Coordinates of C-alpha atoms in Angstrom, one line a residue:
M1 CA 16.0 16.0 45.3
V2 CA 13.7 14.2 43.1
Q3 CA 11.7 17.0 40.4
I4 CA 9.3 15.2 39.0
Y5 CA 7.4 16.8 36.1
R6 CA 3.7 17.4 34.7
F7 CA 2.9 16.0 31.2
A8 CA -0.8 15.8 29.0
A9 CA -0.4 11.7 28.5
V10 CA -1.4 9.7 25.3
R11 CA -4.3 7.3 26.4
P12 CA -6.7 5.0 25.1
G13 CA -10.0 6.4 24.7
Q14 CA -12.7 5.3 27.4
Q15 CA -13.9 2.5 25.3
Y16 CA -11.0 1.4 23.9
S17 CA -9.1 0.7 27.5
E18 CA -9.9 -2.4 27.9
K19 CA -8.2 -4.2 25.1
I20 CA -5.0 -1.8 24.0
P21 CA -2.7 -1.5 26.8
S22 CA 0.2 -4.4 26.3
V23 CA 2.0 -6.5 28.1
P24 CA 5.8 -4.5 28.1
Y25 CA 8.0 -5.7 24.5
D26 CA 10.5 -7.4 25.7
V27 CA 8.1 -10.0 27.7
V28 CA 7.5 -11.8 24.4
T29 CA 8.9 -12.6 21.3
A30 CA 7.9 -11.7 18.2
E31 CA 6.3 -14.7 17.6
E32 CA 4.4 -14.5 20.7
A33 CA 3.6 -10.6 19.8
R34 CA 2.5 -11.7 16.4
E35 CA -0.3 -14.3 18.5
C36 CA -1.5 -11.8 20.7
I37 CA -2.2 -8.9 17.5
E38 CA -3.7 -11.9 16.1
K39 CA -6.4 -12.8 18.8
N40 CA -6.6 -8.7 19.7
P41 CA -5.4 -6.3 16.7
L42 CA -6.8 -3.3 18.9
S43 CA -3.0 -3.8 21.2
F44 CA 0.0 -2.2 21.7
L45 CA 1.9 -4.0 21.0
R46 CA 1.6 -3.1 17.3
V47 CA 3.3 0.2 18.1
S48 CA 5.9 -1.9 21.0
R49 CA 6.5 -4.8 18.7
P50 CA 6.7 -3.6 15.1
D51 CA 8.4 -6.4 14.1
A52 CA 5.7 -8.4 15.2
E53 CA 4.1 -7.6 11.8
L54 CA 6.5 -7.7 9.9
P55 CA 8.3 -11.2 10.2
D56 CA 10.3 -11.3 6.2
I57 CA 12.0 -7.9 7.4
A58 CA 14.7 -7.8 9.3
P59 CA 14.0 -6.2 13.2
N60 CA 16.6 -3.6 12.7
D61 CA 15.6 -2.6 9.4
D62 CA 14.0 1.9 9.1
R63 CA 10.9 0.5 7.8
V64 CA 10.3 -1.5 11.1
Y65 CA 10.4 1.5 13.2
Q66 CA 8.7 3.9 10.8
R67 CA 5.5 1.1 11.0
A68 CA 5.3 1.5 15.1
R69 CA 4.8 5.3 14.4
E70 CA 2.3 4.7 11.3
V71 CA 0.7 3.0 13.5
F72 CA 0.2 5.1 16.3
D73 CA 0.1 7.8 14.3
D74 CA -3.4 5.7 13.0
M75 CA -4.7 5.2 16.3
L76 CA -4.3 8.9 17.6
A77 CA -6.0 9.8 14.4
D78 CA -8.9 7.0 14.4
G79 CA -9.8 8.2 18.1
Q80 CA -8.2 4.9 19.7
M81 CA -5.5 6.8 21.5
Q82 CA -6.6 10.5 22.6
R83 CA -4.1 12.5 24.1
D84 CA -5.0 14.4 27.2
P85 CA -6.5 18.6 27.4
E86 CA -4.0 19.5 30.2
P87 CA -0.7 18.0 31.7
G88 CA -1.2 16.5 34.9
L89 CA 0.3 13.0 37.2
Y90 CA -1.3 9.9 36.8
V91 CA -1.9 6.8 39.7
Y92 CA -1.2 3.4 38.6
R93 CA -3.1 0.9 40.4
A94 CA -2.0 -2.8 40.2
V95 CA -4.0 -5.6 42.0
Q96 CA -2.4 -9.1 41.4
D97 CA -3.4 -12.1 43.4
G98 CA -5.4 -10.4 46.2
E99 CA -2.3 -7.3 46.5
E100 CA -2.5 -3.9 45.8
F101 CA -0.5 -1.9 44.0
I102 CA 0.1 2.1 44.3
G103 CA 2.5 4.3 42.3
L104 CA 2.6 7.3 40.3
V105 CA 3.7 8.2 36.8
C106 CA 5.4 11.1 35.7
C107 CA 8.2 12.5 33.5
V108 CA 11.7 13.1 35.4
A109 CA 14.8 14.7 33.5
T110 CA 17.1 12.7 31.4
E111 CA 19.8 14.8 33.4
D112 CA 19.1 12.7 36.5
Y113 CA 19.9 9.9 34.8
E114 CA 23.9 11.5 34.5
N115 CA 23.9 12.7 37.2
R116 CA 22.9 9.0 39.0
R117 CA 19.8 11.2 41.5
I118 CA 17.7 8.2 38.6
R119 CA 20.3 5.0 40.3
R120 CA 20.8 1.6 38.1
H121 CA 22.0 -1.3 39.1
E122 CA 22.9 -3.0 36.5
L123 CA 24.3 -2.2 32.3
T124 CA 22.2 -2.3 29.5
R125 CA 22.7 -5.4 26.5
Y126 CA 23.5 -3.5 23.8
D127 CA 21.5 -4.8 21.2
K128 CA 18.0 -3.8 23.2
E129 CA 19.5 -0.3 24.3
E130 CA 19.9 0.4 20.2
D131 CA 16.6 -1.3 19.9
R132 CA 14.4 1.3 22.3
T133 CA 16.6 4.0 20.4
R134 CA 15.6 3.9 17.8
H135 CA 11.9 3.4 19.0
I136 CA 11.6 6.4 21.0
D137 CA 12.8 8.3 18.2
A138 CA 11.0 7.1 15.2
V139 CA 7.6 6.9 17.8
G140 CA 8.7 10.1 19.4
A141 CA 7.7 9.1 22.2
N142 CA 7.9 7.1 25.7
T143 CA 6.3 3.6 24.8
G144 CA 6.7 2.1 28.1
L145 CA 7.2 3.1 31.7
V146 CA 10.6 2.9 33.8
F147 CA 10.0 0.8 37.7
L148 CA 11.2 3.9 39.8
L149 CA 11.6 3.4 43.3
Y150 CA 12.3 5.4 46.5
R151 CA 12.6 5.2 50.0
D152 CA 9.3 6.4 51.8
P153 CA 10.3 9.4 54.3
G154 CA 6.5 8.7 55.2
E155 CA 3.6 9.9 54.5
I156 CA 4.1 9.9 50.3
F157 CA 2.5 6.6 49.2
S158 CA -0.3 7.0 52.1
Y159 CA -1.0 10.7 50.3
I160 CA -0.5 9.0 46.6
H161 CA -3.5 6.0 47.5
S162 CA -5.9 8.5 49.2
L163 CA -6.1 10.4 45.9
I164 CA -7.7 7.4 44.1
D165 CA -10.0 6.5 47.9
R166 CA -13.9 6.5 46.1
A167 CA -12.1 7.8 43.1
E168 CA -13.1 5.5 39.5
P169 CA -10.2 5.1 37.8
D170 CA -9.8 6.9 34.1
G171 CA -8.5 3.7 32.7
S172 CA -9.0 -0.1 33.2
T173 CA -8.1 -3.2 31.9
T174 CA -8.0 -6.8 33.0
T175 CA -4.8 -9.0 31.8
G176 CA -5.9 -12.9 31.2
Q177 CA -4.0 -13.6 34.1
G178 CA -6.5 -11.8 36.0
V179 CA -4.2 -8.9 36.8
L180 CA -6.2 -5.4 37.4
H181 CA -4.6 -1.8 35.7
Q182 CA -6.2 1.2 36.1
V183 CA -4.9 4.8 35.3
Y184 CA -5.9 7.9 37.8
R185 CA -5.4 10.8 36.6
V186 CA -4.7 14.1 38.5
T187 CA -5.2 17.1 37.6
D188 CA -6.1 19.9 41.0
D189 CA -3.5 22.3 41.1
A190 CA -3.1 21.7 45.3
A191 CA -2.6 17.7 45.1
L192 CA -0.5 17.9 42.1
S193 CA 1.7 20.8 44.1
R194 CA 1.7 18.6 47.7
L195 CA 3.6 15.5 44.6
E196 CA 5.8 18.3 43.6
E197 CA 6.7 19.1 46.5
L198 CA 6.4 15.5 49.1
F199 CA 8.7 13.6 45.6
S200 CA 11.7 17.1 46.6
A201 CA 12.7 15.3 50.1
V202 CA 13.6 12.4 48.2
P203 CA 17.0 12.2 47.2
E204 CA 17.3 10.0 44.5
T205 CA 16.0 7.1 43.2
Y206 CA 16.6 3.8 42.1
I207 CA 15.5 1.7 38.3
A208 CA 13.5 -1.6 39.7
D209 CA 12.9 -2.2 35.5
G210 CA 13.1 -0.4 32.3
H211 CA 17.1 0.0 32.5
H212 CA 17.1 -0.1 28.9
R213 CA 14.0 2.2 28.4
A214 CA 15.4 4.6 30.3
K215 CA 19.3 4.6 28.5
S216 CA 17.6 4.8 25.4
A217 CA 15.4 7.8 26.3
V218 CA 19.0 9.7 27.5
N219 CA 20.3 8.3 23.8
V220 CA 16.9 9.8 22.3
A221 CA 17.8 13.8 23.8
E222 CA 21.4 13.5 23.0
R223 CA 20.9 12.4 19.6
R224 CA 18.3 14.9 18.9
R225 CA 20.0 17.7 20.9
S226 CA 23.2 16.8 18.5
E227 CA 21.1 17.0 15.5
G228 CA 19.3 20.2 16.2
R229 CA 16.1 18.4 17.0
F230 CA 15.8 19.1 20.4
T231 CA 12.1 19.7 22.5
E232 CA 11.8 20.3 25.9
E233 CA 9.6 16.9 26.3
A234 CA 13.2 15.3 24.9
G235 CA 14.1 16.2 27.2
K236 CA 12.2 13.9 29.7
F237 CA 11.5 10.2 29.6
M238 CA 8.3 8.9 32.1
V239 CA 8.8 6.9 34.9
V240 CA 5.9 5.3 37.8
L241 CA 7.5 5.9 41.0
F242 CA 7.0 2.8 43.8
A243 CA 8.1 2.9 47.7
H244 CA 10.7 0.0 47.7
D245 CA 9.0 -1.7 49.9
R246 CA 5.8 -2.0 48.3
V247 CA 7.2 -3.5 45.6
R248 CA 7.6 -7.8 45.2
I249 CA 10.4 -9.6 43.6
H250 CA 12.0 -12.9 42.0
G251 CA 14.5 -14.0 40.8
Y252 CA 16.3 -14.7 37.1
S253 CA 16.1 -17.3 35.5
R254 CA 18.6 -18.4 33.0
L255 CA 18.2 -20.5 30.2
V256 CA 21.8 -22.5 28.5
A257 CA 21.7 -23.8 25.5
D258 CA 24.5 -26.7 25.7
L259 CA 26.8 -27.8 28.1
G260 CA 29.4 -27.8 25.9
D261 CA 32.3 -29.9 25.8
Y262 CA 30.4 -31.6 28.9
T263 CA 28.2 -34.6 29.5
L264 CA 25.6 -34.3 32.5
P265 CA 27.9 -37.3 34.9
G266 CA 30.9 -34.8 33.5
F267 CA 29.5 -31.4 34.2
I268 CA 28.1 -32.5 37.4
G269 CA 31.9 -33.5 38.8
A270 CA 33.2 -31.0 37.5
L271 CA 30.6 -28.8 40.4
L272 CA 31.4 -31.9 42.6
K273 CA 34.7 -30.6 41.9
A274 CA 34.9 -26.9 42.7
G275 CA 33.4 -27.3 46.1
W276 CA 29.6 -26.9 45.5
N277 CA 27.4 -29.2 46.9
V278 CA 24.8 -30.9 44.2
R279 CA 21.7 -32.9 45.0
P280 CA 18.6 -34.1 43.5
Y281 CA 15.3 -33.6 44.0
G282 CA 12.3 -35.7 44.0
E283 CA 8.7 -34.5 42.8
I284 CA 8.5 -31.2 43.7
D285 CA 6.0 -29.0 42.2
T286 CA 6.7 -26.9 39.8
S287 CA 3.5 -24.2 39.5
G288 CA 5.3 -22.2 41.1
Y289 CA 8.1 -19.4 41.3
Q290 CA 10.7 -20.8 43.2
V291 CA 12.2 -23.8 43.9
P292 CA 12.0 -24.4 47.6
P293 CA 15.8 -25.0 49.7
L294 CA 16.5 -29.0 50.8
A295 CA 17.9 -27.4 53.8
T296 CA 18.0 -24.5 55.4
T297 CA 21.0 -22.7 57.1
D298 CA 21.7 -19.6 59.5
A299 CA 24.9 -19.3 57.4
P300 CA 24.7 -16.9 54.5
M301 CA 24.9 -19.6 51.5
H302 CA 24.8 -19.3 47.4
V303 CA 21.6 -21.1 46.6
M304 CA 20.8 -21.8 42.8
H305 CA 18.6 -24.7 41.5
F306 CA 19.4 -26.5 38.1
Y307 CA 17.6 -28.8 35.5
L308 CA 18.5 -30.9 32.5
E309 CA 17.7 -34.4 31.6
K310 CA 14.1 -34.4 33.3
T311 CA 15.6 -33.4 37.2
W312 CA 16.1 -30.7 39.3
Y313 CA 19.3 -30.4 41.3
E314 CA 20.0 -27.4 43.8
V315 CA 23.6 -26.5 43.5
S316 CA 24.8 -24.8 46.9
R317 CA 28.1 -23.3 48.8
P318 CA 29.1 -21.4 51.5
V319 CA 29.5 -17.3 50.4
A320 CA 32.7 -16.6 50.5
D321 CA 32.3 -13.1 52.2
P322 CA 29.1 -11.6 52.3
A323 CA 30.7 -7.7 52.6
D324 CA 31.4 -8.0 48.8
L325 CA 28.0 -6.7 47.4
V326 CA 28.3 -7.5 44.4
G327 CA 30.4 -10.6 44.0
S328 CA 28.4 -12.4 47.3
L329 CA 25.4 -12.2 45.3
D330 CA 24.1 -16.1 43.9
V331 CA 23.9 -14.1 39.8
S332 CA 27.6 -12.7 40.0
V333 CA 29.0 -16.5 40.7
L334 CA 26.9 -17.9 38.8
Q335 CA 28.0 -16.4 36.3
K336 CA 31.6 -15.6 37.0
E337 CA 32.3 -19.7 38.4
I338 CA 29.8 -21.9 36.0
L339 CA 28.5 -19.9 33.1
E340 CA 31.9 -18.0 32.2
G341 CA 34.6 -20.8 34.0
M342 CA 33.4 -23.7 33.0
L343 CA 30.7 -23.2 30.5
G344 CA 32.8 -20.2 28.1
I345 CA 30.0 -17.9 28.2
T346 CA 32.2 -14.6 28.4
D347 CA 29.2 -12.2 27.7
P348 CA 26.3 -12.3 30.1
R349 CA 24.8 -9.2 27.8
G350 CA 25.0 -10.5 24.1
D351 CA 25.9 -14.2 24.2
P352 CA 23.9 -15.8 22.2
R353 CA 24.3 -19.1 24.4
L354 CA 22.7 -17.9 27.2
H355 CA 19.0 -16.4 27.1
Y356 CA 16.7 -15.1 30.1
M357 CA 13.1 -16.1 31.5
G358 CA 11.4 -13.6 34.5
G359 CA 12.0 -15.8 37.4
A360 CA 7.8 -15.1 38.4
K361 CA 6.9 -17.7 35.0
P362 CA 6.6 -21.6 36.8
L363 CA 9.1 -23.4 36.6
S364 CA 7.7 -25.8 34.7
G365 CA 7.9 -23.2 31.2
L366 CA 11.9 -23.9 32.3
E367 CA 11.2 -27.7 32.2
R368 CA 9.2 -27.8 28.9
L369 CA 11.7 -25.3 27.3
V370 CA 14.4 -27.6 28.6
D371 CA 12.6 -31.0 28.1
S372 CA 11.5 -30.2 23.7
G373 CA 15.5 -29.7 23.6
G374 CA 15.5 -26.1 22.7
Y375 CA 17.9 -25.9 26.2
A376 CA 20.5 -28.2 27.6
L377 CA 20.0 -26.8 31.3
A378 CA 17.4 -24.0 33.3
I379 CA 18.4 -22.5 36.3
A380 CA 16.5 -21.0 39.2
M381 CA 17.9 -18.1 41.0
Q382 CA 16.8 -17.3 44.4
P383 CA 15.0 -13.5 44.8
V384 CA 17.6 -10.8 46.1
A385 CA 16.2 -8.2 48.9
V386 CA 14.7 -4.7 47.8
E387 CA 17.7 -3.2 50.3
T388 CA 20.5 -5.1 49.0
V389 CA 19.6 -4.0 45.1
L390 CA 19.2 -0.3 46.6
A391 CA 22.5 -0.6 48.7
I392 CA 24.8 -1.5 45.0
A393 CA 23.0 1.1 43.2
D394 CA 24.4 3.5 45.8
A395 CA 27.5 2.0 46.4
D396 CA 28.1 2.4 42.0
G397 CA 27.8 -1.3 41.5
V398 CA 26.7 -2.9 38.9
M399 CA 25.0 -6.4 39.2
P400 CA 25.2 -8.7 36.2
P401 CA 22.6 -9.1 33.6
K402 CA 18.8 -9.9 34.6
S403 CA 19.6 -10.6 38.6
T404 CA 16.0 -9.0 39.5
W405 CA 12.2 -9.9 38.2
F406 CA 10.1 -7.1 40.3
E407 CA 6.1 -6.8 40.3
P408 CA 4.2 -6.0 39.5
K409 CA 4.9 -5.8 35.2
L410 CA 3.3 -2.6 34.1
L411 CA 1.6 -2.6 31.0
S412 CA 2.6 -0.6 28.2
G413 CA 0.1 1.5 26.8
L414 CA -2.1 2.9 29.3
V415 CA -0.3 6.0 29.5
V416 CA 2.2 7.6 26.6
H417 CA 4.8 10.3 26.5
T418 CA 5.4 11.8 23.5
I419 CA 9.0 13.8 23.2
D420 CA 8.2 15.4 19.5

């Protein structure tokens, strides 16, 4: 069963709710975060990406994390962020391109992560896990939401939605991309008890986004317990629960710094020799998120799209064993046979030659990064079905890092859970 917990959130004061919420810490570089802060000095990136304001200090320096705590404390002292007077739950509503997404913000126990009631499908990257562990511990708060999926037995989504019908949001902001994000506070005891009862019938949840935030929260609980600093709230972390069939999923693009010892003809030749079909595209519309396949077939196919030297190529091949849930993924075959087997990138979590870009960003962004000389190769991936992700998690399978890009992308700073 899923046990959810009420908490008294720290949220932007009403007059600051449009300005403070920011994009998640891990979708911007320090330089991009710095630019956002210069345009909006109230941005919550000052808390979630403190390295952006300390460019002359190593990002893993203790002073960076201390800066995050100081900024957060100052925002509380100035009334920019305010704590709700009593515990409750929160409905998160996002409207993107005319589509509405509804989730429930609550806390869950770190032990549910450890005993697999919260299931995951990816490993974490060592550097990012350590960064968020130190950040949560220093700030004393979960500053970002962990995105969880649940299989709706039939009435959870409709009940959550009914709680905000004709209600006014308690916090609201619209991003520069036109996405509306709203939070509705739920304090009625009967409604809170009903939500707790409904989720008690759900056997497990699944991490869609936020593997590092979840694991880091568990790390903080363990660290504080061992050091005698443990509190009840440190044994919980903040999540938002979405029905699995009411979210969007995209592929996750790869960017490769170089082709190793290959020239372009040599690389294409090696792909052909390995049994891949390689076909160049003519002009395509790169304002979208996915490259349309050149051809369709009823048989399961691996389909990826490579961009190098100003040309897109479709790289495809029949799936050898569709019953192998993880091995049959495009990202698995890409990593094993091409990135590792051909280019020598053996550690997808830490190799500096390999970088990632969320698949919801226009393909033209990949083109710019390659054309500028920053990378030799961009790889646009097709999305994995949500049911496949859940099936892999149920089977204790592990997908390669950055296999999925879920939407909506949740903002940081709209709701914060403190653990001190």
